[in-house]
Amino acid sequence: IASAMRGVARSYEEAAATLGASRLQVFRQVVLPMSLPGIITGATLVFAYNASSFVVPLLLGGRRVPMLAVMVHDQIAPLMNWPAASAAGVVLIVTTLAIMTLSEYVTGRRRRMLEASLRVVCSSHVWRCCRATPASSRACCRVSSCCWRCCRS
C-alpha cells in the first residue's frame, strides 16, 4: 500500500493544492483514487494468505473461531471425513478465486478508465501538435508515451 501511495506523482498533489484543495481533499480526491489499485491488490494478497492459513487461527482463536482451513484440517486429521473436507476445500478455493477475480476485474477496470482519461486529455495536445507539424516530423508528439501512441495511430 505504501508503494502504491509513493507511486503517485507529487506534482498531482501540488496541482490540486494550487487549485485550492485542502490536504484532506487532496488525499481523498487525488491520492486515494490513484493508489486504489495498489490498495486493492494488497488487500487481495492479505486475504489469500489468511484464507489458506490454519496454524495462526488455530493458535490464536483455538476452536472458538471456525475457519474453513481449520475445518478442512479437522475433518481430515482426527475424523477421516474426506467428503466433508473436500467440500470445505472446494468452498475455500472457489471463494478465494471469486474474490481474486473480482479484485482483478475492479483493478483492471480502474486501469482502463485511467488510460482512457489520459488518452482524452492527451488527444487535444496531440491533435494540435500533429496539425502544426508535417507528417514526417512528429518529434513534438514524442513528449510522453501517451502522446506518442496517439500520434502513431
JSON list of C-alpha atoms in Angstrom, two decimals:
[
{"chain": "A", "resi": 1, "resn": "ILE", "atom": "CA", "xyz": [0.00, 0.00, 0.00]},
{"chain": "A", "resi": 2, "resn": "ALA", "atom": "CA", "xyz": [2.85, 2.36, 0.83]},
{"chain": "A", "resi": 3, "resn": "SER", "atom": "CA", "xyz": [4.42, 1.60, -2.53]},
{"chain": "A", "resi": 4, "resn": "ALA", "atom": "CA", "xyz": [1.20, 2.43, -4.35]},
{"chain": "A", "resi": 5, "resn": "MET", "atom": "CA", "xyz": [0.87, 5.71, -2.47]},
{"chain": "A", "resi": 6, "resn": "ARG", "atom": "CA", "xyz": [4.51, 6.60, -3.13]},
{"chain": "A", "resi": 7, "resn": "GLY", "atom": "CA", "xyz": [3.86, 5.95, -6.82]},
{"chain": "A", "resi": 8, "resn": "VAL", "atom": "CA", "xyz": [1.52, 8.94, -7.06]},
{"chain": "A", "resi": 9, "resn": "ALA", "atom": "CA", "xyz": [3.49, 11.83, -8.51]},
{"chain": "A", "resi": 10, "resn": "ARG", "atom": "CA", "xyz": [3.96, 14.76, -6.16]},
{"chain": "A", "resi": 11, "resn": "SER", "atom": "CA", "xyz": [3.05, 17.13, -8.99]},
{"chain": "A", "resi": 12, "resn": "TYR", "atom": "CA", "xyz": [-0.59, 15.95, -8.86]},
{"chain": "A", "resi": 13, "resn": "GLU", "atom": "CA", "xyz": [-0.79, 16.84, -5.18]},
{"chain": "A", "resi": 14, "resn": "GLU", "atom": "CA", "xyz": [0.86, 20.20, -5.81]},
{"chain": "A", "resi": 15, "resn": "ALA", "atom": "CA", "xyz": [-1.52, 20.94, -8.67]},
{"chain": "A", "resi": 16, "resn": "ALA", "atom": "CA", "xyz": [-4.56, 20.16, -6.51]},
{"chain": "A", "resi": 17, "resn": "ALA", "atom": "CA", "xyz": [-3.20, 22.31, -3.70]},
{"chain": "A", "resi": 18, "resn": "THR", "atom": "CA", "xyz": [-2.56, 25.13, -6.15]},
{"chain": "A", "resi": 19, "resn": "LEU", "atom": "CA", "xyz": [-6.17, 24.91, -7.28]},
{"chain": "A", "resi": 20, "resn": "GLY", "atom": "CA", "xyz": [-7.30, 25.43, -3.68]},
{"chain": "A", "resi": 21, "resn": "ALA", "atom": "CA", "xyz": [-7.84, 21.91, -2.35]},
{"chain": "A", "resi": 22, "resn": "SER", "atom": "CA", "xyz": [-7.22, 21.27, 1.33]},
{"chain": "A", "resi": 23, "resn": "ARG", "atom": "CA", "xyz": [-4.90, 18.47, 2.46]},
{"chain": "A", "resi": 24, "resn": "LEU", "atom": "CA", "xyz": [-7.90, 16.22, 3.15]},
{"chain": "A", "resi": 25, "resn": "GLN", "atom": "CA", "xyz": [-9.38, 16.93, -0.28]},
{"chain": "A", "resi": 26, "resn": "VAL", "atom": "CA", "xyz": [-6.03, 16.24, -1.95]},
{"chain": "A", "resi": 27, "resn": "PHE", "atom": "CA", "xyz": [-5.80, 12.90, -0.18]},
{"chain": "A", "resi": 28, "resn": "ARG", "atom": "CA", "xyz": [-9.43, 11.94, -0.77]},
{"chain": "A", "resi": 29, "resn": "GLN", "atom": "CA", "xyz": [-9.77, 13.11, -4.38]},
{"chain": "A", "resi": 30, "resn": "VAL", "atom": "CA", "xyz": [-6.25, 12.68, -5.79]},
{"chain": "A", "resi": 31, "resn": "VAL", "atom": "CA", "xyz": [-4.02, 10.33, -3.81]},
{"chain": "A", "resi": 32, "resn": "LEU", "atom": "CA", "xyz": [-6.61, 7.73, -2.77]},
{"chain": "A", "resi": 33, "resn": "PRO", "atom": "CA", "xyz": [-8.17, 7.18, -6.23]},
{"chain": "A", "resi": 34, "resn": "MET", "atom": "CA", "xyz": [-4.76, 6.94, -7.87]},
{"chain": "A", "resi": 35, "resn": "SER", "atom": "CA", "xyz": [-3.44, 4.46, -5.30]},
{"chain": "A", "resi": 36, "resn": "LEU", "atom": "CA", "xyz": [-6.65, 2.38, -5.10]},
{"chain": "A", "resi": 37, "resn": "PRO", "atom": "CA", "xyz": [-5.39, -0.40, -7.42]},
{"chain": "A", "resi": 38, "resn": "GLY", "atom": "CA", "xyz": [-2.40, -0.94, -5.12]},
{"chain": "A", "resi": 39, "resn": "ILE", "atom": "CA", "xyz": [-4.62, -0.94, -2.05]},
{"chain": "A", "resi": 40, "resn": "ILE", "atom": "CA", "xyz": [-6.97, -3.49, -3.63]},
{"chain": "A", "resi": 41, "resn": "THR", "atom": "CA", "xyz": [-4.04, -5.69, -4.66]},
{"chain": "A", "resi": 42, "resn": "GLY", "atom": "CA", "xyz": [-2.56, -5.55, -1.16]},
{"chain": "A", "resi": 43, "resn": "ALA", "atom": "CA", "xyz": [-5.89, -6.43, 0.42]},
{"chain": "A", "resi": 44, "resn": "THR", "atom": "CA", "xyz": [-6.29, -9.35, -2.00]},
{"chain": "A", "resi": 45, "resn": "LEU", "atom": "CA", "xyz": [-2.86, -10.72, -1.12]},
{"chain": "A", "resi": 46, "resn": "VAL", "atom": "CA", "xyz": [-3.61, -10.48, 2.59]},
{"chain": "A", "resi": 47, "resn": "PHE", "atom": "CA", "xyz": [-6.97, -12.20, 2.07]},
{"chain": "A", "resi": 48, "resn": "ALA", "atom": "CA", "xyz": [-5.43, -15.02, 0.02]},
{"chain": "A", "resi": 49, "resn": "TYR", "atom": "CA", "xyz": [-2.75, -15.61, 2.66]},
{"chain": "A", "resi": 50, "resn": "ASN", "atom": "CA", "xyz": [-5.21, -15.59, 5.55]},
{"chain": "A", "resi": 51, "resn": "ALA", "atom": "CA", "xyz": [-7.82, -17.72, 3.79]},
{"chain": "A", "resi": 52, "resn": "SER", "atom": "CA", "xyz": [-5.37, -20.59, 3.41]},
{"chain": "A", "resi": 53, "resn": "SER", "atom": "CA", "xyz": [-3.79, -20.26, 6.85]},
{"chain": "A", "resi": 54, "resn": "PHE", "atom": "CA", "xyz": [-4.84, -22.66, 9.54]},
{"chain": "A", "resi": 55, "resn": "VAL", "atom": "CA", "xyz": [-2.00, -22.55, 12.06]},
{"chain": "A", "resi": 56, "resn": "VAL", "atom": "CA", "xyz": [-2.38, -18.89, 13.08]},
{"chain": "A", "resi": 57, "resn": "PRO", "atom": "CA", "xyz": [-6.19, -19.00, 13.56]},
{"chain": "A", "resi": 58, "resn": "LEU", "atom": "CA", "xyz": [-5.83, -22.31, 15.40]},
{"chain": "A", "resi": 59, "resn": "LEU", "atom": "CA", "xyz": [-3.22, -20.89, 17.78]},
{"chain": "A", "resi": 60, "resn": "LEU", "atom": "CA", "xyz": [-4.88, -17.52, 18.32]},
{"chain": "A", "resi": 61, "resn": "GLY", "atom": "CA", "xyz": [-8.55, -18.45, 18.27]},
{"chain": "A", "resi": 62, "resn": "GLY", "atom": "CA", "xyz": [-8.47, -22.08, 19.24]},
{"chain": "A", "resi": 63, "resn": "ARG", "atom": "CA", "xyz": [-11.72, -23.84, 18.44]},
{"chain": "A", "resi": 64, "resn": "ARG", "atom": "CA", "xyz": [-13.85, -20.79, 19.21]},
{"chain": "A", "resi": 65, "resn": "VAL", "atom": "CA", "xyz": [-13.36, -19.21, 15.77]},
{"chain": "A", "resi": 66, "resn": "PRO", "atom": "CA", "xyz": [-14.41, -21.58, 12.98]},
{"chain": "A", "resi": 67, "resn": "MET", "atom": "CA", "xyz": [-12.24, -21.08, 9.87]},
{"chain": "A", "resi": 68, "resn": "LEU", "atom": "CA", "xyz": [-12.52, -23.12, 6.67]},
{"chain": "A", "resi": 69, "resn": "ALA", "atom": "CA", "xyz": [-8.86, -24.13, 6.61]},
{"chain": "A", "resi": 70, "resn": "VAL", "atom": "CA", "xyz": [-9.08, -25.31, 10.23]},
{"chain": "A", "resi": 71, "resn": "MET", "atom": "CA", "xyz": [-12.27, -27.19, 9.40]},
{"chain": "A", "resi": 72, "resn": "VAL", "atom": "CA", "xyz": [-10.58, -28.97, 6.48]},
{"chain": "A", "resi": 73, "resn": "HIS", "atom": "CA", "xyz": [-7.70, -29.97, 8.76]},
{"chain": "A", "resi": 74, "resn": "ASP", "atom": "CA", "xyz": [-10.07, -31.18, 11.48]},
{"chain": "A", "resi": 75, "resn": "GLN", "atom": "CA", "xyz": [-12.15, -33.22, 9.04]},
{"chain": "A", "resi": 76, "resn": "ILE", "atom": "CA", "xyz": [-9.08, -34.97, 7.63]},
{"chain": "A", "resi": 77, "resn": "ALA", "atom": "CA", "xyz": [-6.79, -35.49, 10.62]},
{"chain": "A", "resi": 78, "resn": "PRO", "atom": "CA", "xyz": [-8.86, -36.87, 13.50]},
{"chain": "A", "resi": 79, "resn": "LEU", "atom": "CA", "xyz": [-12.17, -37.70, 11.80]},
{"chain": "A", "resi": 80, "resn": "MET", "atom": "CA", "xyz": [-11.02, -39.02, 8.39]},
{"chain": "A", "resi": 81, "resn": "ASN", "atom": "CA", "xyz": [-14.15, -37.49, 6.86]},
{"chain": "A", "resi": 82, "resn": "TRP", "atom": "CA", "xyz": [-12.83, -36.99, 3.33]},
{"chain": "A", "resi": 83, "resn": "PRO", "atom": "CA", "xyz": [-16.13, -35.87, 1.70]},
{"chain": "A", "resi": 84, "resn": "ALA", "atom": "CA", "xyz": [-16.67, -33.04, 4.20]},
{"chain": "A", "resi": 85, "resn": "ALA", "atom": "CA", "xyz": [-13.02, -31.99, 3.96]},
{"chain": "A", "resi": 86, "resn": "SER", "atom": "CA", "xyz": [-13.10, -31.93, 0.17]},
{"chain": "A", "resi": 87, "resn": "ALA", "atom": "CA", "xyz": [-16.37, -29.98, 0.16]},
{"chain": "A", "resi": 88, "resn": "ALA", "atom": "CA", "xyz": [-14.93, -27.40, 2.57]},
{"chain": "A", "resi": 89, "resn": "GLY", "atom": "CA", "xyz": [-11.75, -27.24, 0.48]},
{"chain": "A", "resi": 90, "resn": "VAL", "atom": "CA", "xyz": [-13.72, -26.62, -2.71]},
{"chain": "A", "resi": 91, "resn": "VAL", "atom": "CA", "xyz": [-15.72, -23.87, -0.97]},
{"chain": "A", "resi": 92, "resn": "LEU", "atom": "CA", "xyz": [-12.46, -22.30, 0.22]},
{"chain": "A", "resi": 93, "resn": "ILE", "atom": "CA", "xyz": [-10.87, -22.44, -3.25]},
{"chain": "A", "resi": 94, "resn": "VAL", "atom": "CA", "xyz": [-13.96, -21.15, -5.07]},
{"chain": "A", "resi": 95, "resn": "THR", "atom": "CA", "xyz": [-14.41, -18.29, -2.60]},
{"chain": "A", "resi": 96, "resn": "THR", "atom": "CA", "xyz": [-10.75, -17.29, -2.85]},
{"chain": "A", "resi": 97, "resn": "LEU", "atom": "CA", "xyz": [-10.78, -17.45, -6.67]},
{"chain": "A", "resi": 98, "resn": "ALA", "atom": "CA", "xyz": [-14.00, -15.43, -6.84]},
{"chain": "A", "resi": 99, "resn": "ILE", "atom": "CA", "xyz": [-12.62, -12.69, -4.62]},
{"chain": "A", "resi": 100, "resn": "MET", "atom": "CA", "xyz": [-9.32, -12.60, -6.52]},
{"chain": "A", "resi": 101, "resn": "THR", "atom": "CA", "xyz": [-11.15, -12.46, -9.87]},
{"chain": "A", "resi": 102, "resn": "LEU", "atom": "CA", "xyz": [-13.36, -9.66, -8.61]},
{"chain": "A", "resi": 103, "resn": "SER", "atom": "CA", "xyz": [-10.29, -7.80, -7.39]},
{"chain": "A", "resi": 104, "resn": "GLU", "atom": "CA", "xyz": [-8.57, -8.19, -10.76]},
{"chain": "A", "resi": 105, "resn": "TYR", "atom": "CA", "xyz": [-11.71, -7.02, -12.56]},
{"chain": "A", "resi": 106, "resn": "VAL", "atom": "CA", "xyz": [-12.03, -3.90, -10.39]},
{"chain": "A", "resi": 107, "resn": "THR", "atom": "CA", "xyz": [-8.33, -3.09, -10.66]},
{"chain": "A", "resi": 108, "resn": "GLY", "atom": "CA", "xyz": [-8.28, -3.68, -14.43]},
{"chain": "A", "resi": 109, "resn": "ARG", "atom": "CA", "xyz": [-11.41, -1.60, -14.91]},
{"chain": "A", "resi": 110, "resn": "ARG", "atom": "CA", "xyz": [-9.90, 1.31, -12.98]},
{"chain": "A", "resi": 111, "resn": "ARG", "atom": "CA", "xyz": [-6.70, 0.99, -15.02]},
{"chain": "A", "resi": 112, "resn": "ARG", "atom": "CA", "xyz": [-8.65, 1.04, -18.30]},
{"chain": "A", "resi": 113, "resn": "MET", "atom": "CA", "xyz": [-10.65, 4.08, -17.15]},
{"chain": "A", "resi": 114, "resn": "LEU", "atom": "CA", "xyz": [-7.44, 5.89, -16.19]},
{"chain": "A", "resi": 115, "resn": "GLU", "atom": "CA", "xyz": [-5.82, 5.10, -19.55]},
{"chain": "A", "resi": 116, "resn": "ALA", "atom": "CA", "xyz": [-8.94, 6.29, -21.39]},
{"chain": "A", "resi": 117, "resn": "SER", "atom": "CA", "xyz": [-8.98, 9.56, -19.45]},
{"chain": "A", "resi": 118, "resn": "LEU", "atom": "CA", "xyz": [-5.28, 10.07, -20.19]},
{"chain": "A", "resi": 119, "resn": "ARG", "atom": "CA", "xyz": [-5.96, 9.48, -23.88]},
{"chain": "A", "resi": 120, "resn": "VAL", "atom": "CA", "xyz": [-8.77, 12.05, -23.85]},
{"chain": "A", "resi": 121, "resn": "VAL", "atom": "CA", "xyz": [-6.64, 14.63, -22.04]},
{"chain": "A", "resi": 122, "resn": "CYS", "atom": "CA", "xyz": [-3.70, 13.90, -24.30]},
{"chain": "A", "resi": 123, "resn": "SER", "atom": "CA", "xyz": [-5.61, 13.84, -27.60]},
{"chain": "A", "resi": 124, "resn": "SER", "atom": "CA", "xyz": [-6.13, 17.62, -27.74]},
{"chain": "A", "resi": 125, "resn": "HIS", "atom": "CA", "xyz": [-2.39, 18.21, -27.26]},
{"chain": "A", "resi": 126, "resn": "VAL", "atom": "CA", "xyz": [-1.52, 15.62, -29.88]},
{"chain": "A", "resi": 127, "resn": "TRP", "atom": "CA", "xyz": [-4.04, 16.99, -32.36]},
{"chain": "A", "resi": 128, "resn": "ARG", "atom": "CA", "xyz": [-2.60, 20.49, -32.08]},
{"chain": "A", "resi": 129, "resn": "CYS", "atom": "CA", "xyz": [0.93, 19.20, -32.21]},
{"chain": "A", "resi": 130, "resn": "CYS", "atom": "CA", "xyz": [0.37, 16.91, -35.19]},
{"chain": "A", "resi": 131, "resn": "ARG", "atom": "CA", "xyz": [-1.54, 19.53, -37.17]},
{"chain": "A", "resi": 132, "resn": "ALA", "atom": "CA", "xyz": [1.23, 22.06, -36.66]},
{"chain": "A", "resi": 133, "resn": "THR", "atom": "CA", "xyz": [3.99, 19.77, -37.89]},
{"chain": "A", "resi": 134, "resn": "PRO", "atom": "CA", "xyz": [4.38, 17.86, -41.13]},
{"chain": "A", "resi": 135, "resn": "ALA", "atom": "CA", "xyz": [3.52, 14.15, -41.04]},
{"chain": "A", "resi": 136, "resn": "SER", "atom": "CA", "xyz": [7.16, 13.16, -41.48]},
{"chain": "A", "resi": 137, "resn": "SER", "atom": "CA", "xyz": [8.48, 15.03, -38.41]},
{"chain": "A", "resi": 138, "resn": "ARG", "atom": "CA", "xyz": [6.41, 14.29, -35.35]},
{"chain": "A", "resi": 139, "resn": "ALA", "atom": "CA", "xyz": [9.15, 14.90, -32.81]},
{"chain": "A", "resi": 140, "resn": "CYS", "atom": "CA", "xyz": [6.97, 17.15, -30.69]},
{"chain": "A", "resi": 141, "resn": "CYS", "atom": "CA", "xyz": [4.49, 14.30, -30.25]},
{"chain": "A", "resi": 142, "resn": "ARG", "atom": "CA", "xyz": [7.10, 12.15, -28.54]},
{"chain": "A", "resi": 143, "resn": "VAL", "atom": "CA", "xyz": [6.95, 14.24, -25.36]},
{"chain": "A", "resi": 144, "resn": "SER", "atom": "CA", "xyz": [5.23, 11.43, -23.45]},
{"chain": "A", "resi": 145, "resn": "SER", "atom": "CA", "xyz": [4.36, 7.83, -24.25]},
{"chain": "A", "resi": 146, "resn": "CYS", "atom": "CA", "xyz": [0.64, 8.67, -24.19]},
{"chain": "A", "resi": 147, "resn": "CYS", "atom": "CA", "xyz": [1.01, 11.38, -26.82]},
{"chain": "A", "resi": 148, "resn": "TRP", "atom": "CA", "xyz": [3.35, 9.25, -28.91]},
{"chain": "A", "resi": 149, "resn": "ARG", "atom": "CA", "xyz": [0.79, 6.44, -29.01]},
{"chain": "A", "resi": 150, "resn": "CYS", "atom": "CA", "xyz": [-1.97, 8.85, -30.00]},
{"chain": "A", "resi": 151, "resn": "CYS", "atom": "CA", "xyz": [0.20, 10.31, -32.76]},
{"chain": "A", "resi": 152, "resn": "ARG", "atom": "CA", "xyz": [1.24, 6.94, -34.06]},
{"chain": "A", "resi": 153, "resn": "SER", "atom": "CA", "xyz": [-2.33, 5.83, -34.76]}
]
